XYZ file of C-alpha atoms in Angstrom:
560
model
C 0.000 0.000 0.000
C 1.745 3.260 -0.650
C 2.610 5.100 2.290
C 1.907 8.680 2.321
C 4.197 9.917 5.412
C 7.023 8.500 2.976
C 5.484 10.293 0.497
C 6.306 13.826 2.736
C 9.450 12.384 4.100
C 10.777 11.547 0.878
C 9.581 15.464 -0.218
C 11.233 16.837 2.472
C 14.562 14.898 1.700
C 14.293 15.914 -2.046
C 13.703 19.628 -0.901
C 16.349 19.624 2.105
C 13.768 21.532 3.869
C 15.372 24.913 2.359
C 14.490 28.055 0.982
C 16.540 27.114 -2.570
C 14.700 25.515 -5.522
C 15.382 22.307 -6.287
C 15.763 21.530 -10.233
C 14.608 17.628 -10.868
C 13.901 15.933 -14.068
C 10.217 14.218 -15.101
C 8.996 13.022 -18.082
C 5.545 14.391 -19.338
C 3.468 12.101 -21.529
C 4.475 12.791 -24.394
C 8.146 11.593 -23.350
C 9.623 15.347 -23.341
C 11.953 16.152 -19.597
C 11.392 19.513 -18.314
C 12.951 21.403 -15.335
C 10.731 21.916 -13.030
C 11.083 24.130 -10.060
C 10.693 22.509 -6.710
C 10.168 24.720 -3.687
C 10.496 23.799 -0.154
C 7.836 23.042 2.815
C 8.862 24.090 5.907
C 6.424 24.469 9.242
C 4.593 27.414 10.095
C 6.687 29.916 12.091
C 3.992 30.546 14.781
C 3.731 27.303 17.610
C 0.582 25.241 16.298
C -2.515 25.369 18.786
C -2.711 23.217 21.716
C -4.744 20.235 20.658
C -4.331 20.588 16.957
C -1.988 18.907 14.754
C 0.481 21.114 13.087
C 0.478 21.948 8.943
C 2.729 22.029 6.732
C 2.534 24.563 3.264
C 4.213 25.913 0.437
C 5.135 29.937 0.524
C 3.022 31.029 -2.031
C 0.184 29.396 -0.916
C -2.058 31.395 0.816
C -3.986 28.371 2.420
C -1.603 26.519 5.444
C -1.669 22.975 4.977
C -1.958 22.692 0.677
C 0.836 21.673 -1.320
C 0.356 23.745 -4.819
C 0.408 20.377 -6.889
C -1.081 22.238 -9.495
C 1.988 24.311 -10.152
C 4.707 21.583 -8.886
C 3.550 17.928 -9.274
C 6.893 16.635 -10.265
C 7.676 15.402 -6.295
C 4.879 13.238 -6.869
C 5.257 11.724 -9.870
C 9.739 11.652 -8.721
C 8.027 10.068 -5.857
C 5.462 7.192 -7.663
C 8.143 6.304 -10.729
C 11.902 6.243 -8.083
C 9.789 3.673 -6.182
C 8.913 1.130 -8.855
C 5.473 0.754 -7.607
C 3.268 -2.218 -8.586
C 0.948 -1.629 -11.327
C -2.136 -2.851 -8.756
C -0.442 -0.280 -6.043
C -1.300 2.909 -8.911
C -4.314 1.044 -9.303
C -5.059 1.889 -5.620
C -3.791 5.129 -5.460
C -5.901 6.302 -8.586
C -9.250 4.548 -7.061
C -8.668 6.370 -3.422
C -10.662 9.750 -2.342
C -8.290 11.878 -3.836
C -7.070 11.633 -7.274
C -4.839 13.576 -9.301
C -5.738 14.642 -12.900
C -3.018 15.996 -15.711
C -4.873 16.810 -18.280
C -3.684 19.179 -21.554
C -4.283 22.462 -19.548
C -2.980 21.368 -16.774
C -2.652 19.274 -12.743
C -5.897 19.845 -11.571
C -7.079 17.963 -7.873
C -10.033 16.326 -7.756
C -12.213 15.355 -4.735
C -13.500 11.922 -6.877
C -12.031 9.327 -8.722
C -10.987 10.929 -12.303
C -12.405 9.720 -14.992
C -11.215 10.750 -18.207
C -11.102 10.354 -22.078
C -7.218 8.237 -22.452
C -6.509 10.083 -25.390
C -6.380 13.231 -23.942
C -5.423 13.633 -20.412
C -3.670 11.040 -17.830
C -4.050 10.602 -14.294
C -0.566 11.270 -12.287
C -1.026 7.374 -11.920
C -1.428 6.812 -15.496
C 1.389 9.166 -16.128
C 3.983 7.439 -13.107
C 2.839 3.808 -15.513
C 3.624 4.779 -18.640
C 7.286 6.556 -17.086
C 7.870 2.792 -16.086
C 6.972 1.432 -19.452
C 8.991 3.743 -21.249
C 12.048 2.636 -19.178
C 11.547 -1.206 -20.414
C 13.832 -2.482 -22.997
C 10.824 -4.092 -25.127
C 8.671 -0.793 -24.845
C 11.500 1.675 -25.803
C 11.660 1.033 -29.685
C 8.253 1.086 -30.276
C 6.550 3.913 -32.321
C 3.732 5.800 -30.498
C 1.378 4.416 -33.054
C 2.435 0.964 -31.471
C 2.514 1.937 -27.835
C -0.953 3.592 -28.335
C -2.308 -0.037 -29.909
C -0.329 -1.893 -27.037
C -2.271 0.021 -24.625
C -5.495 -0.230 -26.182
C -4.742 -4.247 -26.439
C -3.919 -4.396 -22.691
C -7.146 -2.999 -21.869
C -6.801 1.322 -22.073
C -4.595 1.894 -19.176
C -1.028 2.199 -18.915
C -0.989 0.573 -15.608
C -2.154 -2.436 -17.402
C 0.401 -2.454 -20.004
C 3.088 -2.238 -17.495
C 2.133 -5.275 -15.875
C 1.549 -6.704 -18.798
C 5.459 -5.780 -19.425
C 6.594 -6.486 -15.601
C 5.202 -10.118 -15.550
C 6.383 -10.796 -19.339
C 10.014 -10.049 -17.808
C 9.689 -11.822 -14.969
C 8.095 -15.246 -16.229
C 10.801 -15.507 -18.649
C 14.085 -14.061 -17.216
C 13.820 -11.563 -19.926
C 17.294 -9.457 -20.166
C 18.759 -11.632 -17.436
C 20.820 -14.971 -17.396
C 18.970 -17.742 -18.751
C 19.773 -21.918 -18.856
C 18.286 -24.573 -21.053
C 18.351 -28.063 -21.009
C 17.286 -29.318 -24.244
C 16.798 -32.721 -25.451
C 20.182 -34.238 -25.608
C 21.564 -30.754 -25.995
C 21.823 -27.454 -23.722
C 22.159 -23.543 -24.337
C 22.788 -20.832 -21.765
C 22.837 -17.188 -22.449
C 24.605 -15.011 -20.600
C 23.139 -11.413 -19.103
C 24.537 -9.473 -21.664
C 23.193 -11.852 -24.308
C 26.167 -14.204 -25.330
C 25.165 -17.680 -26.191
C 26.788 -21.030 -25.173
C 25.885 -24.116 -26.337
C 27.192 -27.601 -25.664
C 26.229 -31.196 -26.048
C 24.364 -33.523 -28.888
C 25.028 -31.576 -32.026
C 23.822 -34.598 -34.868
C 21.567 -32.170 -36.412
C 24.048 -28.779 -36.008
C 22.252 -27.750 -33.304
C 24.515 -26.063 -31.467
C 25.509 -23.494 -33.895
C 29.161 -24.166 -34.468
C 29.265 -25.014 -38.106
C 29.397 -28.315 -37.251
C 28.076 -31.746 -36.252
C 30.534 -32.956 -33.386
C 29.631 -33.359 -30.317
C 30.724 -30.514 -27.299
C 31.428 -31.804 -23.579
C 32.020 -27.888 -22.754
C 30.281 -24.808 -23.275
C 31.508 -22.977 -26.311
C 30.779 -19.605 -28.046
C 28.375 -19.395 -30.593
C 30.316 -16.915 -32.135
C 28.904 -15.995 -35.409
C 26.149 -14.204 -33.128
C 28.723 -12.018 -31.860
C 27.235 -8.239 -31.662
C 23.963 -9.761 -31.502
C 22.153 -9.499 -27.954
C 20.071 -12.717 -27.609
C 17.547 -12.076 -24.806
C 15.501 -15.627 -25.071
C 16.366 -19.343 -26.135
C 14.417 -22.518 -26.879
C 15.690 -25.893 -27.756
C 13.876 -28.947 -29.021
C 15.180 -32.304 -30.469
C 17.621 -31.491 -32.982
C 17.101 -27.920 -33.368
C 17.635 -24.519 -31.328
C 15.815 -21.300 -31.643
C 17.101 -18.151 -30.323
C 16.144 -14.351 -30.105
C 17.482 -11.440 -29.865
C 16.408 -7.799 -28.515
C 15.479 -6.139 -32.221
C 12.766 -9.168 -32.194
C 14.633 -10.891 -34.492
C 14.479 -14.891 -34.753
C 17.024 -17.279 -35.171
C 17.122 -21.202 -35.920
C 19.524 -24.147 -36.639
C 19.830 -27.276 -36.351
C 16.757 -29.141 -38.128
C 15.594 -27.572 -41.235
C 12.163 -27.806 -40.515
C 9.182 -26.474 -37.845
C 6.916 -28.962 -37.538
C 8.329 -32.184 -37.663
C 7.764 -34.919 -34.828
C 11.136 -35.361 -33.006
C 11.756 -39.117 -34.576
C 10.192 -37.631 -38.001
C 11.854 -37.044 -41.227
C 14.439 -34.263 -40.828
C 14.113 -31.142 -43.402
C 15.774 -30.994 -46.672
C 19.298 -29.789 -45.264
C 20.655 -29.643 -41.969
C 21.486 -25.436 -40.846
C 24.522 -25.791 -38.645
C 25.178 -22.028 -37.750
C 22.100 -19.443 -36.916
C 20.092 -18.300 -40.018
C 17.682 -15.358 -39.315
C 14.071 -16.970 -40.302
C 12.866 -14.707 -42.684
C 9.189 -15.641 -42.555
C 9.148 -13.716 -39.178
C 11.341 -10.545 -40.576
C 7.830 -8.347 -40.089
C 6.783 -10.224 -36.347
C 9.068 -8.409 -33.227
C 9.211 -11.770 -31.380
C 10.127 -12.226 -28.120
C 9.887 -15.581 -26.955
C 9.607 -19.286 -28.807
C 8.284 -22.404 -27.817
C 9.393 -25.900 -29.162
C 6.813 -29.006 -28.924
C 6.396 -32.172 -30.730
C 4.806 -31.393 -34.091
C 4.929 -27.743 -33.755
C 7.010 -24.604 -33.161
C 5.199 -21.411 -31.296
C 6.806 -17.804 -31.143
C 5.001 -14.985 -29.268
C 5.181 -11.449 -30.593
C 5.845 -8.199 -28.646
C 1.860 -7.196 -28.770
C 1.548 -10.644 -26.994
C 0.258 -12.490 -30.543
C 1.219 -15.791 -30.897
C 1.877 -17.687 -33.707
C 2.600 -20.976 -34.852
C 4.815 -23.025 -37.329
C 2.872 -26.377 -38.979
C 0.834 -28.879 -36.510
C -1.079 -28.042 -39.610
C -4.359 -30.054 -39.199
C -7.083 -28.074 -38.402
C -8.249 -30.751 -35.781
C -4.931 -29.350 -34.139
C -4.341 -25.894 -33.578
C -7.173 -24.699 -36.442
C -4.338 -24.481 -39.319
C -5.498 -25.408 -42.752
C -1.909 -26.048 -43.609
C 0.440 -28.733 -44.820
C 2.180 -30.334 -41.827
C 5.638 -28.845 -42.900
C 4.527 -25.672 -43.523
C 7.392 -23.269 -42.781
C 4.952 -19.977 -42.970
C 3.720 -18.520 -39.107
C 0.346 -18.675 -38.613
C -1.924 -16.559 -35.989
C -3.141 -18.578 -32.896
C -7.106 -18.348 -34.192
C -9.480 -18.371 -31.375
C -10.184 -16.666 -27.992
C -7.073 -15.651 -27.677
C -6.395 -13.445 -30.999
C -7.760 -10.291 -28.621
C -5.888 -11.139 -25.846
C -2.198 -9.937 -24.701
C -0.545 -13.307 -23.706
C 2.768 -12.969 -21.568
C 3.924 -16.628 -21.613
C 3.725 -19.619 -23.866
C 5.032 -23.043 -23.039
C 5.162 -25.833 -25.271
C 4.511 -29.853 -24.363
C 3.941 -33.037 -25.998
C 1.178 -31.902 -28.934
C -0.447 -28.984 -26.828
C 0.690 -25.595 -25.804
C -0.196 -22.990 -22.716
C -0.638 -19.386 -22.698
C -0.513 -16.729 -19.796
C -2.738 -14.241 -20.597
C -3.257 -10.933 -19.678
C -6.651 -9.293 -19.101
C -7.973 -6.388 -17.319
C -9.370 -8.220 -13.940
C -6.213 -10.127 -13.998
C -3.891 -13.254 -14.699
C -5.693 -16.341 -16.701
C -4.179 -19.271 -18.782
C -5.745 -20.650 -21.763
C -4.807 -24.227 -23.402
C -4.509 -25.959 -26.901
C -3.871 -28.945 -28.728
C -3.767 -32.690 -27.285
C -5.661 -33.610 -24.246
C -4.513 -37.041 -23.312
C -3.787 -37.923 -19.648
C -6.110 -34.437 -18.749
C -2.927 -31.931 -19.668
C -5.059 -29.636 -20.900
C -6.846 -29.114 -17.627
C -10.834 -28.711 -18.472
C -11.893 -31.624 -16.844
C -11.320 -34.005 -19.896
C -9.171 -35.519 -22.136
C -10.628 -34.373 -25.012
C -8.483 -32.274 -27.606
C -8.978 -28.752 -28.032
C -8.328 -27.611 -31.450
C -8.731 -23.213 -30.168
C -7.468 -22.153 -27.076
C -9.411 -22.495 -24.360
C -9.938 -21.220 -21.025
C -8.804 -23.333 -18.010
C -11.327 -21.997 -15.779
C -10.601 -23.774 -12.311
C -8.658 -21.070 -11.818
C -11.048 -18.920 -10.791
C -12.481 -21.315 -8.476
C -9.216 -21.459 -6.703
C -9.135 -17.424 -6.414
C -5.549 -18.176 -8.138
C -3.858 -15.267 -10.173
C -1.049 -17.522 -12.418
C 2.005 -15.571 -12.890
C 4.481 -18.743 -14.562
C 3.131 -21.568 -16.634
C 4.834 -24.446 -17.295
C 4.235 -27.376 -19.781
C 5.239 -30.860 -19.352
C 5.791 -33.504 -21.842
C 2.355 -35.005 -20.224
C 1.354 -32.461 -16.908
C 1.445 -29.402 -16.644
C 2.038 -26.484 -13.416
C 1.262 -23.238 -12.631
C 2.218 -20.940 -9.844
C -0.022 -18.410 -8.561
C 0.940 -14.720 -7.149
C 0.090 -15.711 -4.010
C 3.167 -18.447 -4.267
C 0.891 -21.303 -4.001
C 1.357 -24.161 -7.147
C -0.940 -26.142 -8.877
C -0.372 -29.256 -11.134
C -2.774 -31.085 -13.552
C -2.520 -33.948 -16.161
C -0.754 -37.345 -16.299
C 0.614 -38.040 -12.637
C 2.837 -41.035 -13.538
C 5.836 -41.550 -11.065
C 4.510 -38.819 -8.855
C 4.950 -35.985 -11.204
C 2.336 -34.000 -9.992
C 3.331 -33.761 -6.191
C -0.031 -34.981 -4.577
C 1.432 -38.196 -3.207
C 0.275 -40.871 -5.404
C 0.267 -41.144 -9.071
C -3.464 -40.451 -10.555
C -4.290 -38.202 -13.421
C -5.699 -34.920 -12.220
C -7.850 -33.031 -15.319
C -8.242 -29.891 -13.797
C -5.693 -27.678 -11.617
C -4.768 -28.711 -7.981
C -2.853 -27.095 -5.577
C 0.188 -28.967 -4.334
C -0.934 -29.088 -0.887
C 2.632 -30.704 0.355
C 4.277 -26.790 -0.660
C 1.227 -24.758 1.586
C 4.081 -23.422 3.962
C 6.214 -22.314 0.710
C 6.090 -19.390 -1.310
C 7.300 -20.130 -4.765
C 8.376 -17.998 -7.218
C 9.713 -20.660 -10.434
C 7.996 -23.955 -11.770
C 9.261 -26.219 -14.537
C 8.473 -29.404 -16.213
C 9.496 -32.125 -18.036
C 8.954 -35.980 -18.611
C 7.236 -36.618 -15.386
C 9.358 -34.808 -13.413
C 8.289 -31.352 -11.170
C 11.003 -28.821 -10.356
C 9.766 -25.652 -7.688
C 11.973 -22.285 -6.562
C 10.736 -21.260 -3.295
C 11.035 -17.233 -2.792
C 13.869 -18.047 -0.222
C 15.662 -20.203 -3.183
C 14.947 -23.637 -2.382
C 14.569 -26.437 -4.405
C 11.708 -28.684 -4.507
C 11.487 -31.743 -6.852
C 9.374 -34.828 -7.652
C 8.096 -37.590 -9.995
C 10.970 -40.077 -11.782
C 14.286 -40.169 -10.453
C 15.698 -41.536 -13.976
C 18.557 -40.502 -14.959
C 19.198 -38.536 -11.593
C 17.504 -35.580 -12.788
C 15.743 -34.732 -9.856
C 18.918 -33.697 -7.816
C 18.355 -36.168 -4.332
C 21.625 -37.968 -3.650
C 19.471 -41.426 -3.246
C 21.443 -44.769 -2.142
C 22.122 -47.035 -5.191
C 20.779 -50.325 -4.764
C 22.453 -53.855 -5.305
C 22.627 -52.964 -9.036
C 23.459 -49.791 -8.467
C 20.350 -48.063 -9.464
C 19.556 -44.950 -8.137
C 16.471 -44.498 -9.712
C 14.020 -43.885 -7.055
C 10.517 -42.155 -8.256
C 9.614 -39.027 -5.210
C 5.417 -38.893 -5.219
C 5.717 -35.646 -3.036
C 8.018 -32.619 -2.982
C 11.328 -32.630 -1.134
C 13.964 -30.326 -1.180
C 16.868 -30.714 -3.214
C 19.480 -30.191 -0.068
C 22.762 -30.843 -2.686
C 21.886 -27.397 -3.706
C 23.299 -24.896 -1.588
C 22.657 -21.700 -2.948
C 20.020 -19.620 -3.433
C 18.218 -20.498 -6.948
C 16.263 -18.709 -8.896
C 15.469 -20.667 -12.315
C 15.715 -24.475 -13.095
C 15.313 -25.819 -16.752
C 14.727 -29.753 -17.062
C 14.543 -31.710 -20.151
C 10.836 -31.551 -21.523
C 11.081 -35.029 -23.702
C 9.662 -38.364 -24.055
C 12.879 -39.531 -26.235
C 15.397 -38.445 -24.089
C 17.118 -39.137 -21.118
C 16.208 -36.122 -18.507
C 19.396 -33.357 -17.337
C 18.633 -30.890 -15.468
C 20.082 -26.926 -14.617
C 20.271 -25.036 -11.612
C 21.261 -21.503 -11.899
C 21.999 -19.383 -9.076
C 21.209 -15.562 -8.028
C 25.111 -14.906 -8.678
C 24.571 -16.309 -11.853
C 26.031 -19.832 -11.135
C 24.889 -22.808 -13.316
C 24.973 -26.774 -11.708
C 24.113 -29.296 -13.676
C 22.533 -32.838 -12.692
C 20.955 -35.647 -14.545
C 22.052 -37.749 -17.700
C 24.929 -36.506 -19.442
C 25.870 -39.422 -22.018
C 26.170 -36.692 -25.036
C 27.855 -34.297 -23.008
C 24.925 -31.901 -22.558
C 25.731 -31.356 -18.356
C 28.748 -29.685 -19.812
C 30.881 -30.941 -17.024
C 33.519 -33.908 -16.882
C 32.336 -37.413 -16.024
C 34.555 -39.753 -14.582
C 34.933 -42.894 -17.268
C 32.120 -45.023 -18.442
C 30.106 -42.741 -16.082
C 26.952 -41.668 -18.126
C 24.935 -39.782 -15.450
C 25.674 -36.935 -12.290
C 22.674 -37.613 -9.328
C 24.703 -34.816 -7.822
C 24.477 -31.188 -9.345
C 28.172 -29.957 -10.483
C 29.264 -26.398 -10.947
C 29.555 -25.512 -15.029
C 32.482 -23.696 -16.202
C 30.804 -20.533 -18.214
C 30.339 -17.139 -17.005
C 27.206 -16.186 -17.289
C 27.126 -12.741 -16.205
């Protein structure tokens, strides 16, 4: 809730409480910085009355106790845009008794709620939002034509639009260090957009120019100059994008094939710009089975083959290498978020009462999460949401379940619960949403999926895992057995004590034909690895004949 008496301290500090004008910078709404003048409140030189409180006012005012807003509003607006305040927080503060109105002739204080025509004036709210948008790295090079349709997509408020922005950002590690553990294969991009990959490079999909195999990280580095702010990997092939929206694949020369399918006409061993998205601004891209996904900056999303209308409402050949729009409830809708499984895909929408996720494609095992395992050929709704009074923030898709986690921290899971993969302690199929009731006392932050196997990031940066202990991807240093397997499935959440430091993003592999890894990276932007490493995708040294790590293992790349 904002805090008013911070609001005068934070005046007072700004205007030392001194006779001398202060000169500070704001940004109107049309983006132009002014000086503005800034004088001083200081307390009335008589004693206040016994028994009433004292006031404070401007000189120049002739009323004690008024601040002339009207002539000096940029402490306020300094004060709502220097403390990053949550889009719902404005929200507040333009709802409350007294609002503050900027229209074209000027700040004008109202007793009521403003309500005004968006075109022509802004709230001080309004105006503190779109400060904060134009500061984002996605929001900057867009034309005012574009910012204005943004806006009107997001619902008409600026406030919506920056936490449409905020929770884009923060569901994807936008701009930040990223890890991913593809299928046989793994990429990790460093904060100031380098790319390493390393691993199973059959098809060229690690970007070197050519086909052998990497134990280590190593430098794309014909993407040198390039800022990559998003990866994806999927079997054979690797996807990445950088900040001018611009989209770049190897590997497999083809969208929509199924992993084990035929591969395209030519293998692309070093990153080709795909020119069928030259006039999208992507920023983020989804791999499946069948199908390749890429969401624009408006939050459009579009889609590569899968191209049977029973599927994802394409009329197109099954290798068609064209992007087509998402059709369906969702072609009005800003989505934030997509995430790609076996033959279906999520979205994280945005709308104007709040957070909702919508789901397409196969609905086998429940995945979906309408209450049946029907196929859904449009997005749809997933409406147990509501029920739960959950606002998702992260979605995550599975190779057969799927997870969400909720502002509130709490996590739910729905789908095929095989090996314990959904955290409820047993192993049934769950259609709709439910919350992990084993995490009630943890606050998460992070969910991922894979092959029946649940990774969660507590706010505190804990691990939690569960579902099949294959391969040793879930991280718990279990006892080997007489054989020496240590392949023990985990039907409820435990923590994942090998890790020591605080996490904040794990990537798992999301495949039914490989052999699960998994990544840990670190708030100091560490990266462990755990799981199977047979083609060298862990990127650290096994001992010999050793094909797996149960034990996560420091990577040597700097990812900061």
């Amino acid at each position: 809730m904002l805090d008013f008496k911070s609001c005068e301290l934070e005046g007072r500090k700004l205007g030392h409480c001194s006779d001398r004008a202060v000169p500070m910078d704001t940004t109107t709404a049309s983006g132009a910085s002014s000086v503005i003048t800034e004088q001083a409140i200081v307390p009335l030189a008589s004693p206040p009355v016994a028994h009433q409180r004292q006031q404070r006012h401007c000189f120049g005012d002739s009323i004690p106790g008024e601040f002339p807003l009207s002539a000096n509003p940029s402490i306020v607006l300094h004060f709502l845009t220097a403390c990053n305040l949550d889009p719902q927080d404005l929200a507040k503060l333009e709802a409350s008794v007294f609002c503050l109105r900027f229209p074209k002739v000027g700040i004008l204080l109202d007793i009521l709620p403003a309500h005004f025509d968006p075109d022509h004036e802004l709230s001080l709210a309004e105006l503190a939002a779109l400060d904060m948008c134009q500061k984002r790295a996605i929001f900057k090079p867009m034309t005012i034509e574009q910012q204005q349709c943004l806006k009107q997509r997001c619902g008409g408020s600026w406030k919506l639009v920056l936490r449409y922005l905020l929770v884009g950002e923060s569901c994807t590690r936008r701009e930040k260090s990223q890890a991913i553990a593809g299928p046989g294969h793994s990429l990790a991009v460093t904060s100031k957009g380098a790319v390493y990959s390393f691993g199973s490079n059959s098809s060229g999909q690690l970007g070197h120019g050519t086909t052998h195999e990497e134990p280590r990280p190593s430098l794309i580095r014909s993407l040198l100059g390039v800022r990559i702010i998003h990866a994806a990997a999927g079997a054979g092939r690797t996807m990445l994008i950088s900040d001018a929206g611009r989209v770049y694949a190897f590997g497999k020369d083809s969208f929509g094939e199924a992993e084990f399918g035929a591969e395209g006409n030519k293998l692309v061993t070093t990153p080709q710009a795909v020119e069928s998205l030259k006039d999208i601004f992507v920023v983020q891209a989804a791999i499946g089975n069948f199908f390749t996904a890429v969401l624009s900056r408006e939050g459009r999303i579009y889609t590569f083959s899968w191209g049977d209308e029973s599927k994802l409402g394409h009329q197109t050949e099954p290798n068609d290498l064209e992007p087509r729009p998402l059709l369906g409830a969702l072609e009005n809708l800003p989505v934030v978020q997509i995430a790609a499984g076996y033959c279906y895909l999520l979205a994280l929408a945005c709308q104007p009462n709040g957070m909702s996720v919508y789901s397409v494609g196969c609905g086998l095992g429940g995945k979906l999460g309408h209450g049946t395992r029907t196929d859904e050929k449009e997005p749809k709704l997933i409406e147990r949401f509501v029920e739960l009074n959950l606002q998702p923030v992260v979605v995550a898709a599975g190779a057969w379940h799927a997870a969400v986690v909720g502002k509130d921290g709490r996590v739910c899971t729905w789908g095929w619960g095989r090996y314990g993969c959904l955290g409820h302690g047993n192993e049934d199929c769950e259609s709709v949403p439910k919350v992990v009731e084993a995490l009630s006392n943890v606050k998460a932050i992070h969910v991922a999926t894979g092959d029946y196997t649940t990774f969660v990031v507590s706010d505190a940066g804990d691990v939690y895992s569960f579902g099949c202990g294959e391969s040793s991807s879930l991280g718990h240093d279990t006892a080997a057995d007489e054989q020496g397997n240590r392949q023990t499935n985990v039907l409820s959440p435990e923590v994942v004590t090998s890790l020591k430091e605080r996490v904040v993003q794990i990537s798992l592999t999301n495949s039914i034909y490989w052999n699960a890894h998994t990544f840990a990276l670190t708030d100091s932007d560490k990266l462990y690895a755990f799981g199977a490493g047979d083609k060298g995708q862990l990127g650290v040294k096994l001992a010999d004949n050793q094909t797996e790590r149960a034990i996560p293992d420091r990577v040597d790349v700097d990812l900061s």
